[in-house]
Coordinates of C-alpha atoms in Angstrom, one line a residue:
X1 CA -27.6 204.4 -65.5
X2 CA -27.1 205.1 -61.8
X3 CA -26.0 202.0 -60.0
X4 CA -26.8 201.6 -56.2
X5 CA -26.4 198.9 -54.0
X6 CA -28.3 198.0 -51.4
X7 CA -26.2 196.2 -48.9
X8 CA -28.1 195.7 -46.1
X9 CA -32.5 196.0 -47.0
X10 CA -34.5 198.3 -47.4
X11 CA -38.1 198.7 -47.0
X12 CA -39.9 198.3 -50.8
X13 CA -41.1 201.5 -50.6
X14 CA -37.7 203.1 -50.6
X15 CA -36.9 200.6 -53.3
X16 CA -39.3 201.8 -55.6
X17 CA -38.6 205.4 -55.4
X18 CA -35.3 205.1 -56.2
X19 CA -36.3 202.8 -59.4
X20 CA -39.1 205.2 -59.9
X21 CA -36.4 207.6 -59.7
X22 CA -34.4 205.9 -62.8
X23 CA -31.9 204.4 -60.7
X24 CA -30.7 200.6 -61.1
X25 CA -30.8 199.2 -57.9
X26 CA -29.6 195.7 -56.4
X27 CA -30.8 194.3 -53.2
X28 CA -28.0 191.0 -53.8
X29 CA -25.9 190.9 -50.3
X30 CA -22.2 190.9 -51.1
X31 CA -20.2 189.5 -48.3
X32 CA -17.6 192.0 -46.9
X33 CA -14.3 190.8 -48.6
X34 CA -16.3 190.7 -51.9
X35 CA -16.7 194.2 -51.8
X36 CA -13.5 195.5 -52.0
X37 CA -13.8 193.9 -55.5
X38 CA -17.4 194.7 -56.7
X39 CA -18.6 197.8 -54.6
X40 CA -16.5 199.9 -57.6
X41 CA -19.1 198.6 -59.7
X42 CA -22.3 201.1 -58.1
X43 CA -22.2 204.6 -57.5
X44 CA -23.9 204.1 -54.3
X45 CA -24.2 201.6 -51.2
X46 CA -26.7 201.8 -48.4
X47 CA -26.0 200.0 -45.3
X48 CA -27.6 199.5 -42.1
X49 CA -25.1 198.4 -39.5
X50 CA -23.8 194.9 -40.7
X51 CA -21.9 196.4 -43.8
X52 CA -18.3 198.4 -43.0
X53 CA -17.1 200.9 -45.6
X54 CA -14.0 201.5 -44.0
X55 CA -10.9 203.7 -45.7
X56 CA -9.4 201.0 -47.5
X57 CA -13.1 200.0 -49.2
X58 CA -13.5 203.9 -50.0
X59 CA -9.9 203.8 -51.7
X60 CA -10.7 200.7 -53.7
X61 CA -13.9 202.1 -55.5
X62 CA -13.0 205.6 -56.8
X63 CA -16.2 205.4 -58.5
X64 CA -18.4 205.9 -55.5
X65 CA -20.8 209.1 -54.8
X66 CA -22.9 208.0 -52.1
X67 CA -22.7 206.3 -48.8
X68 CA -26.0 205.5 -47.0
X69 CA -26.6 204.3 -43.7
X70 CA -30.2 203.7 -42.9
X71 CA -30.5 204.9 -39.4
X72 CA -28.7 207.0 -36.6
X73 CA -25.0 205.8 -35.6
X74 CA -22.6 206.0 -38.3
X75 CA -19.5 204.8 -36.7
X76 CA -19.3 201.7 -39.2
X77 CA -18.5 204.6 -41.8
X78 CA -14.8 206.2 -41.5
X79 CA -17.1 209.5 -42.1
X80 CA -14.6 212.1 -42.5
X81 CA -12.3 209.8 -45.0
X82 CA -15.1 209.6 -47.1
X83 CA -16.1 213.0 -47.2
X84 CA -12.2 214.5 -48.0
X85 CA -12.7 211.9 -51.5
X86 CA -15.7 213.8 -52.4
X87 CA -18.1 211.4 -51.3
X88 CA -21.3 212.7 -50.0
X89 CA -22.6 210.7 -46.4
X90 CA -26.0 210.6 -45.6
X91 CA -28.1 208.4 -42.6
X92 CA -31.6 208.8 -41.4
X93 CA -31.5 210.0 -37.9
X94 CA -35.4 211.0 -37.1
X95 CA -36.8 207.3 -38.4
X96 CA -36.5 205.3 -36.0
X97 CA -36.0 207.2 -33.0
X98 CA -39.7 206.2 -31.4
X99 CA -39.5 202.4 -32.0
X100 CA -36.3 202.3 -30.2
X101 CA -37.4 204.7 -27.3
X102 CA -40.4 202.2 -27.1
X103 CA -38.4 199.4 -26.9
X104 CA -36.5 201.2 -24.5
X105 CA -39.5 201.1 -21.9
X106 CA -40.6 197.5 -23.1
X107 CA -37.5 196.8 -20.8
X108 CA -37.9 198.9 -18.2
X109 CA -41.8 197.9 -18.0
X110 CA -40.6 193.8 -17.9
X111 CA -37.9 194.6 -15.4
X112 CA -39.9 196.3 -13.0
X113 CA -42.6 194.0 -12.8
X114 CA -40.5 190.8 -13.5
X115 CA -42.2 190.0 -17.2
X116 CA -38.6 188.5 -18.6
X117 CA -38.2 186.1 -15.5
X118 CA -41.8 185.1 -15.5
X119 CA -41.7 183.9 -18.7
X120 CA -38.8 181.7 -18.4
X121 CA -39.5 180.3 -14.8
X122 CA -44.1 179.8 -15.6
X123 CA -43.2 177.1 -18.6
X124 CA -40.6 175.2 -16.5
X125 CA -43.0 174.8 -13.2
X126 CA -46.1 174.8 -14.3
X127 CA -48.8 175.1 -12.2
X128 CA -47.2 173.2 -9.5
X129 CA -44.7 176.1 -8.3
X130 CA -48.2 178.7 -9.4
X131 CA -48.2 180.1 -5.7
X132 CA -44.4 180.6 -5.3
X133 CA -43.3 182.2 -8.5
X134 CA -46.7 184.2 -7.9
X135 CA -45.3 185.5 -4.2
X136 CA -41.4 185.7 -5.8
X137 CA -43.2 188.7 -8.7
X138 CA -45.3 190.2 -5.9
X139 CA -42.8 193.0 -5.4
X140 CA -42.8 195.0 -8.6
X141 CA -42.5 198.7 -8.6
X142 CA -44.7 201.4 -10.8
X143 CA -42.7 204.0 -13.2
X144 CA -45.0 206.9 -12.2
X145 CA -43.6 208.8 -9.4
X146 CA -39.5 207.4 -10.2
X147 CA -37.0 209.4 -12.0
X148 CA -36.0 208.7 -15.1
X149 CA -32.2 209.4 -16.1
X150 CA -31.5 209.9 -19.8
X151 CA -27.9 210.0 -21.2
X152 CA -28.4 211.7 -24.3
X153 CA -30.1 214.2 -25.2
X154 CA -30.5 213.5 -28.8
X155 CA -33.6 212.5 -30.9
X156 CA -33.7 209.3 -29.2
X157 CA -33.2 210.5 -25.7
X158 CA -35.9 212.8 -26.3
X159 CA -38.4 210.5 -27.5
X160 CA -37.8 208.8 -24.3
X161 CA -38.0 211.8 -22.2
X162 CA -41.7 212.3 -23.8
X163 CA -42.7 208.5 -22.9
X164 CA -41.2 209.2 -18.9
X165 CA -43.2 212.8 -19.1
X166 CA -46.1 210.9 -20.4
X167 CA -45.8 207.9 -17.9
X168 CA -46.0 210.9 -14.9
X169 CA -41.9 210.2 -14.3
X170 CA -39.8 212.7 -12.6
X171 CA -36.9 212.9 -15.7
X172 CA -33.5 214.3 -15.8
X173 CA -31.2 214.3 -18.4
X174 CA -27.2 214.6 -19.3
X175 CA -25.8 215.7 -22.7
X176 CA -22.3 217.4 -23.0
X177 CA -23.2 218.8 -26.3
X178 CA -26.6 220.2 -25.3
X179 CA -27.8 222.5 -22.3
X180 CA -31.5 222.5 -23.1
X181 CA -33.9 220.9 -24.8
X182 CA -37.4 221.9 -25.3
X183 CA -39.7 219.2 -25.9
X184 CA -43.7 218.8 -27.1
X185 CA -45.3 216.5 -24.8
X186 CA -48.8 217.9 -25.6
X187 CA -51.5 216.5 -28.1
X188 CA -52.7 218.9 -30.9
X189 CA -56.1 219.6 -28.7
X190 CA -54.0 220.6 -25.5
X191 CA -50.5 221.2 -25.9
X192 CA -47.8 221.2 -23.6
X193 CA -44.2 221.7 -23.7
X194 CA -41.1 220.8 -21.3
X195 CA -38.0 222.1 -20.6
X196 CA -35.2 219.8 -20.1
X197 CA -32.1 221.0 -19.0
X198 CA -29.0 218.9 -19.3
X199 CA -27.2 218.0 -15.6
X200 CA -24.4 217.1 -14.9
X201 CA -23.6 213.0 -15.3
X202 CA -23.0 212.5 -11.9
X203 CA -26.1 214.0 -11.3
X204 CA -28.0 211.5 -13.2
X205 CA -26.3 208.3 -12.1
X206 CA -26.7 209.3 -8.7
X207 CA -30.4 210.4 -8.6
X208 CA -32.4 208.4 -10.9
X209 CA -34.1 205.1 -10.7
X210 CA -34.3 204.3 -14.1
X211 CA -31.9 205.2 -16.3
X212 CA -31.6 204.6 -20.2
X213 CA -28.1 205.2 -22.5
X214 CA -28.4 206.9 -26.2
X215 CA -25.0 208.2 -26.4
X216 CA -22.9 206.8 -29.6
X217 CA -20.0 204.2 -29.1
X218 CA -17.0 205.8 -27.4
X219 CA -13.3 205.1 -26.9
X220 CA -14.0 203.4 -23.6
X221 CA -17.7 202.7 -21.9
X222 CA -19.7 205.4 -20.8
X223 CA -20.6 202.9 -18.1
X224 CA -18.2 201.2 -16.2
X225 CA -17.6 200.2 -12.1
X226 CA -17.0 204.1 -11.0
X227 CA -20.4 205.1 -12.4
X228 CA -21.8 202.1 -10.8
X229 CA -20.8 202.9 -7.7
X230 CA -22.6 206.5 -8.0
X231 CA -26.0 204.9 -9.1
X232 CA -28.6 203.7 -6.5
X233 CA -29.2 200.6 -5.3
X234 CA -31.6 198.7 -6.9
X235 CA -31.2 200.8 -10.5
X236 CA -32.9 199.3 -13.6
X237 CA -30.7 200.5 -16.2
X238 CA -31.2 200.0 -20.4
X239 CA -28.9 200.1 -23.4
X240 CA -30.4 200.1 -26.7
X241 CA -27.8 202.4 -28.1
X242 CA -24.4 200.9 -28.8
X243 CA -22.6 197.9 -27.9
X244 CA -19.6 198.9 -25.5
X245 CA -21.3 202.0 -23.8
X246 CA -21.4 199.6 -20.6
X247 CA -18.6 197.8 -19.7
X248 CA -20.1 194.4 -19.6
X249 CA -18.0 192.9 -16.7
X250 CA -18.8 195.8 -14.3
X251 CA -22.6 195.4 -15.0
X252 CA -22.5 191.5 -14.3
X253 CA -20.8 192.6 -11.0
X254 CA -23.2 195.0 -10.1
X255 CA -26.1 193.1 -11.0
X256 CA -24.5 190.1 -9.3
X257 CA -24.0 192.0 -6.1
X258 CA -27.4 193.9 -6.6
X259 CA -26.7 197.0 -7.0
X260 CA -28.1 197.3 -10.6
X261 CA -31.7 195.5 -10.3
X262 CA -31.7 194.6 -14.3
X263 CA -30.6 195.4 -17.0
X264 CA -32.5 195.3 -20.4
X265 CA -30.2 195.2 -23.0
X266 CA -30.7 195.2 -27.1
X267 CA -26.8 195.7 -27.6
X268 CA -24.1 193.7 -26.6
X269 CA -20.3 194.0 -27.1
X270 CA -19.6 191.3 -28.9
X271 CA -22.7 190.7 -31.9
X272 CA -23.9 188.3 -33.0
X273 CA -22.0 186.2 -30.3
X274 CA -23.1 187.9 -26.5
X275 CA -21.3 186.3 -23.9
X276 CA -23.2 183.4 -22.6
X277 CA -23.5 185.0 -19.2
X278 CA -25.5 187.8 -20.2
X279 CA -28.4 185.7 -21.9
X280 CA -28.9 183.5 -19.1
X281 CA -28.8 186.1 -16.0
X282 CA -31.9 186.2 -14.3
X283 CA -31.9 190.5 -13.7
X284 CA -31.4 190.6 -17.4
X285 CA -34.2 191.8 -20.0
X286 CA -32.7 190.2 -23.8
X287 CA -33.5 191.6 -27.4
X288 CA -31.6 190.6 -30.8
X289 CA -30.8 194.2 -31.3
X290 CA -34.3 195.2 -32.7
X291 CA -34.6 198.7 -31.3
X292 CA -35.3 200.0 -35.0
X293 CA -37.0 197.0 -36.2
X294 CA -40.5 197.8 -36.8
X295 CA -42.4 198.2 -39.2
X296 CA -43.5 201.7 -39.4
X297 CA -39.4 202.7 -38.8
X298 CA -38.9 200.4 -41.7
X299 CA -41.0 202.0 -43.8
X300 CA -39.9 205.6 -42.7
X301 CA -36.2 204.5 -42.9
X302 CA -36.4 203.5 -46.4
X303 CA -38.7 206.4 -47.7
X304 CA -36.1 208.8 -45.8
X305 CA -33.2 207.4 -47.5
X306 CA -34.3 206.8 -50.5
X307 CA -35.5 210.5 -51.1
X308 CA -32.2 211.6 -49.8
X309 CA -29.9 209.1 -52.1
X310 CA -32.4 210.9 -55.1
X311 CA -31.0 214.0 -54.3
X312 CA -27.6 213.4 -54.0
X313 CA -27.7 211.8 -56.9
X314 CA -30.0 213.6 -59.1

């Protein structure tokens, strides 16, 4: 019988179909180091991004088919490796790609109108300090009207493209990989498309008010004190891609000095462990890194991999 381990949850659905399938599968986590002794023991793994299968873990378990990542970045997979041993790679880029754009504008939404600060400062005064913290939030701004820059012009960056378009934003958009993308903004009843076309980085830094990173993790950050320096003041940037894209250090300084106006961030460099000065900073919008965790992506994440891992498999 077919052996898979599931590493890292899935949705029940997607663990029924594979059962359904024929397929023995274990849900049991096994810690990292254990795996290099007991991963040879499935013919499959699916991850989500807290287990590694690095080369050495590919050369310890010859008996592996299938590698599985359940969602979009694969970069805790040596990809290529795996593929040259035969071993077929699959991820499931389309599932979650609106829960994280959404998330993507919770941010943005909090930051503009001060929702993140509110809530910490209203429990701590009271209704004593009512008046103040009411005149402190008084000077929120509106998204309709604003540009929106995306970096990225993949499924995620396009899903929040359609949110901007939707929310009557002015959006540009910078992919080195894409010129154009055409997008369905429309409802069945009256539909509409738009035509993004991709501008140059510079271009996006330095014209848009709001802009939001879906780029995968890079050698160095996408982000750092040069492309600071090109934004405009007052910027509300988000980063619900990859932890690293922004050097964390330049954005403290740029929020510190006000250039940046906040940051809402559901990545950090160093996870689980941010660094302490990020989750107390006042311009700062925090989530646990849940762009992908709801529960309709859940449910399409498993369902998606599970019907792929069938296949390779079958």
């Amino acid at each position: 019988m077919i052996r898979i381990l599931v590493n890292d949850g899935i949705d029940a659905s997607g663990k029924k179909m594979m059962e359904d399938a024929g397929f023995f599968v274990s849900t049991d986590k096994i810690t990292q180091d254990d795996l290099m002794t007991k991963l040879n023991a499935f013919d499959a793994i699916c991850v989500r991004s807290a287990t590694t299968v690095r080369k050495e873990l590919i050369d310890a378990c010859p008996n592996l088919k299938v590698i599985a990542r359940g969602g979009v970045g694969l970069d805790n997979i040596d990809v290529e490796y795996a593929k040259s041993k035969g071993i077929i790679v699959i991820n499931t880029p389309a599932a979650s790609s609106r829960s994280v754009a959404e998330l993507v504008f919770a941010h943005l939404l909090s930051l503009s109108r001060f929702l993140h600060d509110a809530n910490r400062n209203m429990p701590k005064s009271g209704s004593t300090d009512f008046g103040k913290l009411k005149s402190s939030y008084a000077k929120g701004g509106e998204l309709e009207g604003k540009t929106l820059g995306v970096i990225g012009m993949g499924r995620i960056g396009q899903e929040a493209m359609r949110i901007g378009i939707g929310m009557g934003m002015n959006v540009i958009a910078h992919d080195p990989f894409m010129d154009v993308v055409v997008l369905n903004v429309g409802s069945q009843q009256f539909p509409h498309t738009a035509n993004i076309k991709s501008s140059t980085k510079e271009e996006v830094l330095s014209s848009s008010d709001f802009i939001t990173l879906h780029i995968p993790s890079l050698a160095k950050p996408a982000i750092g004190s040069e492309e600071f320096a090109m934004m405009k003041d007052g910027v509300i940037i988000a980063n619900a891609a990859r932890g690293g894209v922004i050097d964390e250090t330049a954005l403290l300084e740029a929020l510190n000095s006000g250039k940046v106006g906040g940051a809402g961030l559901d990545v950090f460099e160093n996870e689980p462990t941010p660094r302490a000065e990020l989750l107390v900073h006042p311009k700062i919008s925090l989530t646990p890194h849940i762009g992908a965790s709801t529960e309709e992506a859940q449910l399409k994440v498993g369902t998606d991999l599970a019907k792929q891992v069938i296949a390779a498999l079958s």
